mmCIF file of C-alpha atoms in Angstrom:
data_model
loop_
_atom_site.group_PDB
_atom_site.id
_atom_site.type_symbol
_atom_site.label_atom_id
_atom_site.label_comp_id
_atom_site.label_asym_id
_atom_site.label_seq_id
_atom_site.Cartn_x
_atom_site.Cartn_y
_atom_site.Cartn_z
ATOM 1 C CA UNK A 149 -93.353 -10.464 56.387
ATOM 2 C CA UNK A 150 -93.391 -14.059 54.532
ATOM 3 C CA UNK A 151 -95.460 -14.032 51.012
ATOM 4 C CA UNK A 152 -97.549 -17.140 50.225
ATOM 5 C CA UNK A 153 -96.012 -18.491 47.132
ATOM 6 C CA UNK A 154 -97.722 -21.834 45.378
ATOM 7 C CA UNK A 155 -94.979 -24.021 43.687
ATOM 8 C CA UNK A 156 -96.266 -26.331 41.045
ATOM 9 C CA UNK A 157 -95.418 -27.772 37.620
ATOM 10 C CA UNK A 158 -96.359 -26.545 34.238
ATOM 11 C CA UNK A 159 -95.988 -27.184 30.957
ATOM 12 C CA UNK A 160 -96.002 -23.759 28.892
ATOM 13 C CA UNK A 161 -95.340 -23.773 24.874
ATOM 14 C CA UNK A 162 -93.643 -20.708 23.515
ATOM 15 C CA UNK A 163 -90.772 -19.448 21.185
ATOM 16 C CA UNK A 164 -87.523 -19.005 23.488
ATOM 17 C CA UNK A 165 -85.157 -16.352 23.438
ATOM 18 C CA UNK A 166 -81.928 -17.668 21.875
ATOM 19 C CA UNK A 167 -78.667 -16.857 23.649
ATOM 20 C CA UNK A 168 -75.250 -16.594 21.521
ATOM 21 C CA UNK A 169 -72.107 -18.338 22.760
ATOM 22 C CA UNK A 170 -68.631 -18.337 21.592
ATOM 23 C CA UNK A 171 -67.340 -21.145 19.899
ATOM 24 C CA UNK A 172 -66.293 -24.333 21.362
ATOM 25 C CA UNK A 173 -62.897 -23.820 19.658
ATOM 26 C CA UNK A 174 -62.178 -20.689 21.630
ATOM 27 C CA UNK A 175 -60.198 -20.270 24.750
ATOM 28 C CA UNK A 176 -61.832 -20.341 27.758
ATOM 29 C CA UNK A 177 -60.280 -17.657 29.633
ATOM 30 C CA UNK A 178 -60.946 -15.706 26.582
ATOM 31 C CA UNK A 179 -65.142 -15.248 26.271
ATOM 32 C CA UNK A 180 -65.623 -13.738 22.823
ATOM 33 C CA UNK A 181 -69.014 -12.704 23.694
ATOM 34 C CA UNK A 182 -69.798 -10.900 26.703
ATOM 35 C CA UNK A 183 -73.412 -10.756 27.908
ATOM 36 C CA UNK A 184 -73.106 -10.246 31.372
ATOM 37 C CA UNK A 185 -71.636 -7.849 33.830
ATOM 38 C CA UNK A 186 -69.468 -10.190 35.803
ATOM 39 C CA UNK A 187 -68.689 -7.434 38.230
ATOM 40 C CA UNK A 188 -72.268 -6.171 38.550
ATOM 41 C CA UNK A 189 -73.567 -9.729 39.432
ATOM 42 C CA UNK A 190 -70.713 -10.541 41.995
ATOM 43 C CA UNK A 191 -72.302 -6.646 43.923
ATOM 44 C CA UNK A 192 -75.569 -8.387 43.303
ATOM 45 C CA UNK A 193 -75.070 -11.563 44.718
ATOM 46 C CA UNK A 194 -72.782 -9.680 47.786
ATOM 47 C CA UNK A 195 -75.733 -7.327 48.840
ATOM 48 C CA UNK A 196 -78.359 -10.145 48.865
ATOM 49 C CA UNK A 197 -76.385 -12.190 51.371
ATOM 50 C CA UNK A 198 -75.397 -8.923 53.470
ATOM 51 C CA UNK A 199 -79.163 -9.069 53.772
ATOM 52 C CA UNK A 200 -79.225 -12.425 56.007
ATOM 53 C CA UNK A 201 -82.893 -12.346 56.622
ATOM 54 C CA UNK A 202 -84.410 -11.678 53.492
ATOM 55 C CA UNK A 203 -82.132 -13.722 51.452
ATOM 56 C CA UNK A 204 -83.208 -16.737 53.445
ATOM 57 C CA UNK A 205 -86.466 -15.886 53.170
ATOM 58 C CA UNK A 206 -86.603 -16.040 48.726
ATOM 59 C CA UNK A 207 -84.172 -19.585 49.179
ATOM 60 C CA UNK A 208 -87.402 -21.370 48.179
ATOM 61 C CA UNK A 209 -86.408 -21.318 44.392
ATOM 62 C CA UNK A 210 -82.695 -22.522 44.595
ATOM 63 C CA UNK A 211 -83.347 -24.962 47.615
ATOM 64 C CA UNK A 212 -85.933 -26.702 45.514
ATOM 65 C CA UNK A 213 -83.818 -26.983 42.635
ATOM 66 C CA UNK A 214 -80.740 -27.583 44.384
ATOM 67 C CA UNK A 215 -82.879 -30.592 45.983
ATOM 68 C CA UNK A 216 -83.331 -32.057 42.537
ATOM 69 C CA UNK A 217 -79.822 -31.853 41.479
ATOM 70 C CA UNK A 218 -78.642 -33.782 44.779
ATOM 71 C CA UNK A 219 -80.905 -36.297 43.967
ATOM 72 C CA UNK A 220 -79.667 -36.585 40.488
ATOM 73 C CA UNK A 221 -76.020 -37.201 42.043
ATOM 74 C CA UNK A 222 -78.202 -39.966 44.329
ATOM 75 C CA UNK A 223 -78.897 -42.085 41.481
ATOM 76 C CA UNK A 224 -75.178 -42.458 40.864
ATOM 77 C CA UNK A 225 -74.614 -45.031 42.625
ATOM 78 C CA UNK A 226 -70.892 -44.659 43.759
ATOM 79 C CA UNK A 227 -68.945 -43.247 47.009
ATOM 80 C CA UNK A 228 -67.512 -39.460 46.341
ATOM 81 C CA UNK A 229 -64.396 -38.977 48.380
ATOM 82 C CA UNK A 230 -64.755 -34.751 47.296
ATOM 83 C CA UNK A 231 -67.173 -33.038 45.140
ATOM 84 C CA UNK A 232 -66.878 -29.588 43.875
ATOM 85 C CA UNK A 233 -70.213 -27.108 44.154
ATOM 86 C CA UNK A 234 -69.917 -24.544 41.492
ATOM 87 C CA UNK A 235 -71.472 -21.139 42.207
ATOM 88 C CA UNK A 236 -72.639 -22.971 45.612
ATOM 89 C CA UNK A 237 -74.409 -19.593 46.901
ATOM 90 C CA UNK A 238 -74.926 -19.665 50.432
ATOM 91 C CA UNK A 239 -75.170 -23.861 50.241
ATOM 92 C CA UNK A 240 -78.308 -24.653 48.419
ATOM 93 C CA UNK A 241 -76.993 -28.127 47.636
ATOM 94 C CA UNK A 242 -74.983 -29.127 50.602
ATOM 95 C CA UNK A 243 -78.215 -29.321 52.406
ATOM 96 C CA UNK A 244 -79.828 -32.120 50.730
ATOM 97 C CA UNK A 245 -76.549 -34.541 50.977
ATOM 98 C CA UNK A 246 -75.615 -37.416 52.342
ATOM 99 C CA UNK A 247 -72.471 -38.615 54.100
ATOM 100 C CA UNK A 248 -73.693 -42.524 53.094
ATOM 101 C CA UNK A 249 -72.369 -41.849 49.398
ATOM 102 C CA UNK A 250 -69.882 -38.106 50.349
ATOM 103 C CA UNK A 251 -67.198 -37.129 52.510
ATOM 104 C CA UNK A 252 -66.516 -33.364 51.463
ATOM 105 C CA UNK A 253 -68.356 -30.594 49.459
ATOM 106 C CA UNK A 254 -65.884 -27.454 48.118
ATOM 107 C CA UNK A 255 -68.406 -24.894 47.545
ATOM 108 C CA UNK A 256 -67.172 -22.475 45.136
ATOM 109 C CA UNK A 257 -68.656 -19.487 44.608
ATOM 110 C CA UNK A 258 -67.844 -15.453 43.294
ATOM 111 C CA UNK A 259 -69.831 -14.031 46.209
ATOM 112 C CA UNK A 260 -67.261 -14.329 49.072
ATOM 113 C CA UNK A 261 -70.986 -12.786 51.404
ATOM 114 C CA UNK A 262 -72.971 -14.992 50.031
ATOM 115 C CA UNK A 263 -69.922 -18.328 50.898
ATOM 116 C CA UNK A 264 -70.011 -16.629 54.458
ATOM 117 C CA UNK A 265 -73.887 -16.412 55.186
ATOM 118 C CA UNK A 266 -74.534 -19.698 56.347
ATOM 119 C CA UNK A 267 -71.416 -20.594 58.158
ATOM 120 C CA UNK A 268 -73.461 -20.984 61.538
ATOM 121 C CA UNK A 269 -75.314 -23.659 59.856
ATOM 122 C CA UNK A 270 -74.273 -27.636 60.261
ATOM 123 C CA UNK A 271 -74.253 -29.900 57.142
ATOM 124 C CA UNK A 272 -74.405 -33.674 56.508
ATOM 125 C CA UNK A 273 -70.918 -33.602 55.219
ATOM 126 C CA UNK A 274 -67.807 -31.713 55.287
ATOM 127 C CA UNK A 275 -67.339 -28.212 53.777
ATOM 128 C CA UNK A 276 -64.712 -26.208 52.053
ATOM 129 C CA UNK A 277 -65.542 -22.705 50.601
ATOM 130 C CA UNK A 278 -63.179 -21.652 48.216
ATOM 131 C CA UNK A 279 -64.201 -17.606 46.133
ATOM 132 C CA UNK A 280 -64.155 -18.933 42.879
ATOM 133 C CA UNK A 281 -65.433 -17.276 39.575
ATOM 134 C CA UNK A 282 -67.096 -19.849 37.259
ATOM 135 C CA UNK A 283 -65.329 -18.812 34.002
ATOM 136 C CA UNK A 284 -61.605 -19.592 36.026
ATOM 137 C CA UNK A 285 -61.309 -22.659 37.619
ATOM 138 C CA UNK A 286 -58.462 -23.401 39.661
ATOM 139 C CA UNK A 287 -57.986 -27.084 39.768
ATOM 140 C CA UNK A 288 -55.604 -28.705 38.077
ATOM 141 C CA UNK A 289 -56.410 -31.257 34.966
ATOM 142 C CA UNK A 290 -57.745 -34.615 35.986
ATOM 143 C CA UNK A 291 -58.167 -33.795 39.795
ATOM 144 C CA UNK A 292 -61.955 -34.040 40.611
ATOM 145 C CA UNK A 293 -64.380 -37.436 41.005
ATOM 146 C CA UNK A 294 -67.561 -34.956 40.444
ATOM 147 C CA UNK A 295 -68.255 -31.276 39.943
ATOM 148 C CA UNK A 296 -72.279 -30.341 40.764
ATOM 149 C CA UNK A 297 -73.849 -26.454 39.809
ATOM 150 C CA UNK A 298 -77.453 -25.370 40.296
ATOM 151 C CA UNK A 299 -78.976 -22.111 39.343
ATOM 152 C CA UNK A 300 -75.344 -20.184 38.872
ATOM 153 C CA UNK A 301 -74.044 -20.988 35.307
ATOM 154 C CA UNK A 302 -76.433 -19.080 33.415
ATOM 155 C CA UNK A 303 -74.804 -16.232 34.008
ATOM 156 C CA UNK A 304 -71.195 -17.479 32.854
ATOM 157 C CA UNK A 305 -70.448 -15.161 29.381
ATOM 158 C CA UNK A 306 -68.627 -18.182 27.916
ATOM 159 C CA UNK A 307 -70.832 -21.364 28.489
ATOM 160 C CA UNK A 308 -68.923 -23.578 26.064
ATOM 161 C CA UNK A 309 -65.201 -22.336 27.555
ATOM 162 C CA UNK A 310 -66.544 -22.910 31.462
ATOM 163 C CA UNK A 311 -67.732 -27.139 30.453
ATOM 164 C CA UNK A 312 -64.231 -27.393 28.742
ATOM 165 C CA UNK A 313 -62.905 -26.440 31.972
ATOM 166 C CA UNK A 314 -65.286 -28.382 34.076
ATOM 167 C CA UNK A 315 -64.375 -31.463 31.880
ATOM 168 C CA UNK A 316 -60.722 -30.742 31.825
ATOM 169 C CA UNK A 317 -60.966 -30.929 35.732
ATOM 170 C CA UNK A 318 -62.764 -34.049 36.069
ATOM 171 C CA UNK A 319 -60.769 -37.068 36.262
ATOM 172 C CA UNK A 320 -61.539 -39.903 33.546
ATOM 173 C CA UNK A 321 -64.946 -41.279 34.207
ATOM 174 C CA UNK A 322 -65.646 -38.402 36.347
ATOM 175 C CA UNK A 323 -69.202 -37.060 36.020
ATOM 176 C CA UNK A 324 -70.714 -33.619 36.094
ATOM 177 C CA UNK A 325 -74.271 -32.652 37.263
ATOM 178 C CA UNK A 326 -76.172 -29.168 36.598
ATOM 179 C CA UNK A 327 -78.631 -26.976 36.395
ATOM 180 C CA UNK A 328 -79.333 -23.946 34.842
ATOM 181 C CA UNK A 329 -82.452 -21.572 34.064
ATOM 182 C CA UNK A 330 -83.235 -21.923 30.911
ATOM 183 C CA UNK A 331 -85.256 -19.428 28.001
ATOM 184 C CA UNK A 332 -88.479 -19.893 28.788
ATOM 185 C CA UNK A 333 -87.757 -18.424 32.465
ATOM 186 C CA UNK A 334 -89.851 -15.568 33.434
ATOM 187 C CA UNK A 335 -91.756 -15.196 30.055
ATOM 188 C CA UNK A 336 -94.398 -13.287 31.346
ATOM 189 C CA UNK A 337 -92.368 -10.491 32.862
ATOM 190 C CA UNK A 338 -90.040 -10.086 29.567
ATOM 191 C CA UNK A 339 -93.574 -9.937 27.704
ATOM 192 C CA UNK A 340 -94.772 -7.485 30.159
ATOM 193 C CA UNK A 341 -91.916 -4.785 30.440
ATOM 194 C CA UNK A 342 -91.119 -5.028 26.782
ATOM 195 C CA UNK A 343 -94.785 -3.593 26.213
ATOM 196 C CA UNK A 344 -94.936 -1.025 28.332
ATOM 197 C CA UNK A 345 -91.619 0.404 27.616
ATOM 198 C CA UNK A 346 -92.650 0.022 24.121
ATOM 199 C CA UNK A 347 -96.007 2.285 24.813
ATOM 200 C CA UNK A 348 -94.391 4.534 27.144
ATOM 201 C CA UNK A 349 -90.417 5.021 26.156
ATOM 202 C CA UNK A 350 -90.685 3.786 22.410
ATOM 203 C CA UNK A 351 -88.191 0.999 22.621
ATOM 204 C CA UNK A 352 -87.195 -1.386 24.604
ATOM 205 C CA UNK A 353 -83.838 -2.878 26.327
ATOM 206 C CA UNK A 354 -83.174 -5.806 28.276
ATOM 207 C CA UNK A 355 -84.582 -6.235 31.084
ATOM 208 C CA UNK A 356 -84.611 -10.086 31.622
ATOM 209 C CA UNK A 357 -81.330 -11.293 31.582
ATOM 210 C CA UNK A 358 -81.327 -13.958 27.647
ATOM 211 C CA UNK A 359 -81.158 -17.620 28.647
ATOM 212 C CA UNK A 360 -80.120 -20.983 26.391
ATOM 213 C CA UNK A 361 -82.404 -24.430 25.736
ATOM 214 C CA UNK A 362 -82.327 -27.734 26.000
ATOM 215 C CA UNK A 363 -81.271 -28.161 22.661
ATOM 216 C CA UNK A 364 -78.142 -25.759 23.178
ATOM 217 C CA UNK A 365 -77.362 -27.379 26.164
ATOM 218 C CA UNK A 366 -77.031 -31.125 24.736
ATOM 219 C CA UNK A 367 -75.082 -29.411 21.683
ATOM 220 C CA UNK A 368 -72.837 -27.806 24.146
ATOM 221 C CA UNK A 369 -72.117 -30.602 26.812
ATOM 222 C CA UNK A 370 -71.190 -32.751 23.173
ATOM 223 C CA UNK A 371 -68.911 -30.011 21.964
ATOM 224 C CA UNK A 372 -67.355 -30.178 25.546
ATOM 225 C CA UNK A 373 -65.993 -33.231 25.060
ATOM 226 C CA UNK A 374 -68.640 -34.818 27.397
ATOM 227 C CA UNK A 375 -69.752 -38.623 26.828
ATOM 228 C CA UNK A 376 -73.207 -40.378 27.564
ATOM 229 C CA UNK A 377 -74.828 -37.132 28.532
ATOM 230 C CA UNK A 378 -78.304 -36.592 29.628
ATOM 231 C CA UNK A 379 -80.732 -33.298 29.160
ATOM 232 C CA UNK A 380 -84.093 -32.916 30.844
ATOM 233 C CA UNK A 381 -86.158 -29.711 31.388
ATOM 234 C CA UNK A 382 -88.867 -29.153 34.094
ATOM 235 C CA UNK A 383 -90.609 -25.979 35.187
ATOM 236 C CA UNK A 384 -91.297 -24.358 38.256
ATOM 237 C CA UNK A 385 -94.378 -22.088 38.451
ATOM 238 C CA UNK A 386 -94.441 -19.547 41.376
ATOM 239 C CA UNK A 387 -97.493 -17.605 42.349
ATOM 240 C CA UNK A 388 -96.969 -13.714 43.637
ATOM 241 C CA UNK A 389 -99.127 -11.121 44.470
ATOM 242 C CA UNK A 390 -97.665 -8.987 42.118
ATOM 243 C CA UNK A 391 -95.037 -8.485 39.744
ATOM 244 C CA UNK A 392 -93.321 -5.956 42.496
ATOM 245 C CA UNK A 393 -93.068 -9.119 44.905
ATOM 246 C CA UNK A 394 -91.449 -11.281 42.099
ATOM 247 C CA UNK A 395 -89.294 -8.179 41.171
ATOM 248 C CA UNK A 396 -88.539 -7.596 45.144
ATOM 249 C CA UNK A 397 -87.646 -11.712 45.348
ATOM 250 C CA UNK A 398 -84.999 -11.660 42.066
ATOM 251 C CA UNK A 399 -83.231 -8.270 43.793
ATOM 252 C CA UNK A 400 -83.091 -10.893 46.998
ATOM 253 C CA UNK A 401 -81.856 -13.741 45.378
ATOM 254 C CA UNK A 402 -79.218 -11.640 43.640
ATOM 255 C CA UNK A 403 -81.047 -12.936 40.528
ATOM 256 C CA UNK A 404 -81.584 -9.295 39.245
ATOM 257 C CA UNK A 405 -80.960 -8.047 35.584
ATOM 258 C CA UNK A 406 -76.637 -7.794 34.756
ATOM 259 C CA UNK A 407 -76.648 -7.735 30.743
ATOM 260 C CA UNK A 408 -73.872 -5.247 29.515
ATOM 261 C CA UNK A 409 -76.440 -2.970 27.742
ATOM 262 C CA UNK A 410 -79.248 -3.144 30.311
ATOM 263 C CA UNK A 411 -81.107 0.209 31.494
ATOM 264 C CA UNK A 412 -80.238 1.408 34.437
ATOM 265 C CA UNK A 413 -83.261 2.090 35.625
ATOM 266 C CA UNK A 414 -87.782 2.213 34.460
ATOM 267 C CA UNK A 415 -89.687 5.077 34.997
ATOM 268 C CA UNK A 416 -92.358 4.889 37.474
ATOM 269 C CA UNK A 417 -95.284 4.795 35.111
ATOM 270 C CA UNK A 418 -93.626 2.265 33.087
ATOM 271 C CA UNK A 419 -93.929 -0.153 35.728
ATOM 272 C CA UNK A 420 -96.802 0.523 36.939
ATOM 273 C CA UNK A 421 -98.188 -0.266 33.280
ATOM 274 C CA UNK A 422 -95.508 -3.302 33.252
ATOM 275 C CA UNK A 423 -97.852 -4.749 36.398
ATOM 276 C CA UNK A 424 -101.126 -4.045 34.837
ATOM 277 C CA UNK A 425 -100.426 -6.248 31.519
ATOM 278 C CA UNK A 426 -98.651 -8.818 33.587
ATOM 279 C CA UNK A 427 -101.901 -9.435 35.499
ATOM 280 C CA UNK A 428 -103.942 -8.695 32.510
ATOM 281 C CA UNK A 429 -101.871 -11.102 29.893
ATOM 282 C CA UNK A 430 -101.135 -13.713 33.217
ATOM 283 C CA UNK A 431 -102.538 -13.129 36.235
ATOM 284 C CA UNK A 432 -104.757 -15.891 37.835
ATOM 285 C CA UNK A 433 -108.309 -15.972 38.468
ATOM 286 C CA UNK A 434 -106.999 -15.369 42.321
ATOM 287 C CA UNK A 435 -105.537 -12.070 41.516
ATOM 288 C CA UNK A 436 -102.266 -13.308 42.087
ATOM 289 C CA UNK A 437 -99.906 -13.800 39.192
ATOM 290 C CA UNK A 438 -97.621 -16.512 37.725
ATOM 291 C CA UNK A 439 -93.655 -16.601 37.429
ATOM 292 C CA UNK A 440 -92.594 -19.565 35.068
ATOM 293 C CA UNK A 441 -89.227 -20.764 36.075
ATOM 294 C CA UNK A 442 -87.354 -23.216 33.073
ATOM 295 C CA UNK A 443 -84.893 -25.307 34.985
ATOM 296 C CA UNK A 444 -82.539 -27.605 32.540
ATOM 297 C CA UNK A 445 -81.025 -30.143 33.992
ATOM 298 C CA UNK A 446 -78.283 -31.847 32.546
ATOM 299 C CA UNK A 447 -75.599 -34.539 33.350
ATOM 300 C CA UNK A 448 -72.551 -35.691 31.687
ATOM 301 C CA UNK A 449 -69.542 -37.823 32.079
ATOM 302 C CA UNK A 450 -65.803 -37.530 30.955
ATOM 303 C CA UNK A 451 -64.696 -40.185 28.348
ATOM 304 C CA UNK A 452 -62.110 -42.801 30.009
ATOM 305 C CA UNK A 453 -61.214 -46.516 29.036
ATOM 306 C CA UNK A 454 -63.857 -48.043 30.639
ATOM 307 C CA UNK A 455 -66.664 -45.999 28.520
ATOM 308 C CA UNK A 456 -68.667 -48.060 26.287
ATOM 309 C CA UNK A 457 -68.211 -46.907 22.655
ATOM 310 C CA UNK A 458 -70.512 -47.547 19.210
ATOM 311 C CA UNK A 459 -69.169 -50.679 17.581
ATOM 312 C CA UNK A 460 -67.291 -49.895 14.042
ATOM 313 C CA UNK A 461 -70.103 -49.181 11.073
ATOM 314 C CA UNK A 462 -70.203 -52.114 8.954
ATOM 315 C CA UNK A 463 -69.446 -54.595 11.995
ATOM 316 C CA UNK A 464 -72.931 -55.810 12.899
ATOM 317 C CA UNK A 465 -73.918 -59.512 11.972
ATOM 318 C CA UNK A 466 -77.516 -59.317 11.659
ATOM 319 C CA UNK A 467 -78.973 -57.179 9.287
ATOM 320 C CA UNK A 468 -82.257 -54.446 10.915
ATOM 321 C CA UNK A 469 -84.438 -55.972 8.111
ATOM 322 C CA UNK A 470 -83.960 -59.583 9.528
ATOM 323 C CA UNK A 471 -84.848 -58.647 12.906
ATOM 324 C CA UNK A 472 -87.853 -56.763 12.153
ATOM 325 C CA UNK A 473 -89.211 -59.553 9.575
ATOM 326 C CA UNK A 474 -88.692 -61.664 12.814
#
């Protein structure tokens, strides 16, 4: 049965949780720092799709995002011969293309269930699917005009290693467009558990998977050796009926919980507490309550000879005081 599910636009003010990262200076095949279970997610993301019918059903999020992110490659105003879709899903951005600017889309994905759900479906433009994991890419150095991801590369353990990689691939003045969930996603629910498992297990574990910000994101598109790179953050607020439904909708998604030192499992009266501060702390005057989901969206572009560069300090021939005194 389909849920009822409001999507609007807020703006919420709160202190995010801060992801770590290995160093730009590390290799990328080598993640010093490993957050996520890669293996766990790829089950995840392979059961959701096995579900055809459900997994269609929670596409809202992704589709909407995956919307914004095509239009983002829109504005570019340039013909794509091939563009590669990293952690595609089951095809959340080949939907909203256009053959006027595209010939092909390689979507790229870990889940080979979730590159196989849609195959039925017919798309503006061509399509390759290729089972890819984000943190190896296969294509060879200076081989791609654009590489897109939505909602997949927040799970990738090394962040700055998997932009070297997307950079490396690009050719020169190639351009890369993404989106990712950022640390102010699902707030309320990490609030939530983390005080009833407080009051009923005395302690707490992860149970929202830790997310980056804006600010990391523009430091690490720089450190990637991207040029002329742009960062903008928007949030999507989604109304359920309870936190069970959002809960249900992640598992659907394959958005669930896959941190390394997550619980396996909450006792029943801890969620059941979990629910009652969520709609005490958040719930709306409806009865319904609110997920907050932090998309960052960022775009970047690999340095060639055609990039415009600052002039040389010192090479200027008016001085700032003349102009403003003018």
């Amino acid at each position: 049965m389909l849920r009822s599910r409001l999507v609007q636009h807020t703006t919420i003010t709160r202190l995010p949780w801060r992801r770590m990262y290995a160093t730009a200076s590390s290799s990328p095949n080598t993640p010093i720092f490993q957050v996520f279970n890669r293996d766990a997610k790829r089950r995840q993301k392979d059961r959701a799709a096995m579900d055809v019918e459900s997994s269609r059903t929670v596409d809202y999020l992704k589709d909407e995002v995956a919307a914004r992110v095509a239009d983002r490659l829109a504005d570019i105003k340039r013909d794509f011969h091939t563009v590669v879709d990293l952690g595609s899903g089951c095809g959340h951005i080949v939907k909203h293309l256009s053959k006027d600017n595209m010939k092909k889309l390689i979507m790229c994905d870990m889940s080979e269930q979730a590159l196989k759900r849609d195959m039925d479906q017919h798309y503006p433009v061509q399509v390759e699917r290729k089972v890819v994991d984000e943190e190896y890419l296969p294509f060879k150095e200076d081989s791609l005009e654009a590489v897109v991801s939505s909602m997949s590369m927040h799970w990738v353990n090394d962040l700055p290693g998997a932009l070297i990689q997307v950079r490396k691939a690009l050719q020169p003045d190639g351009v890369f467009v993404g989106a990712i969930l950022g640390g102010d996603t699902l707030f309320e629910l990490r609030t939530s558990l983390q005080l009833a498992e407080t009051e009923r297990e005395s302690g707490v574990s992860p149970h929202v998977s830790p997310m980056t910000d804006s600010s990391d994101i523009a430091r690490l598109l720089s450190r990637a050796g991207f040029v002329l790179t742009t960062v903008d953050v928007d949030e999507i607020q989604v109304n359920y009926p309870s936190m069970f439904e959002l809960m249900d909708d992640l598992k659907a998604m394959g958005e669930n919980n896959a941190v390394l030192t997550r619980r396996p499992m909450l006792h029943r009266d801890t969620l059941m507490a979990a629910a009652a501060i969520y709609k005490e702390l958040h719930g709306n005057p409806d009865g319904t309550i609110p997920a907050t989901f932090e998309i960052i969206y960022m775009i970047g572009w690999k340095p060639s000879a055609s990039t415009p560069q600052p002039k040389k300090r010192g090479s200027a021939t008016t001085s700032m005081k003349d102009v403003l005194e003018n």
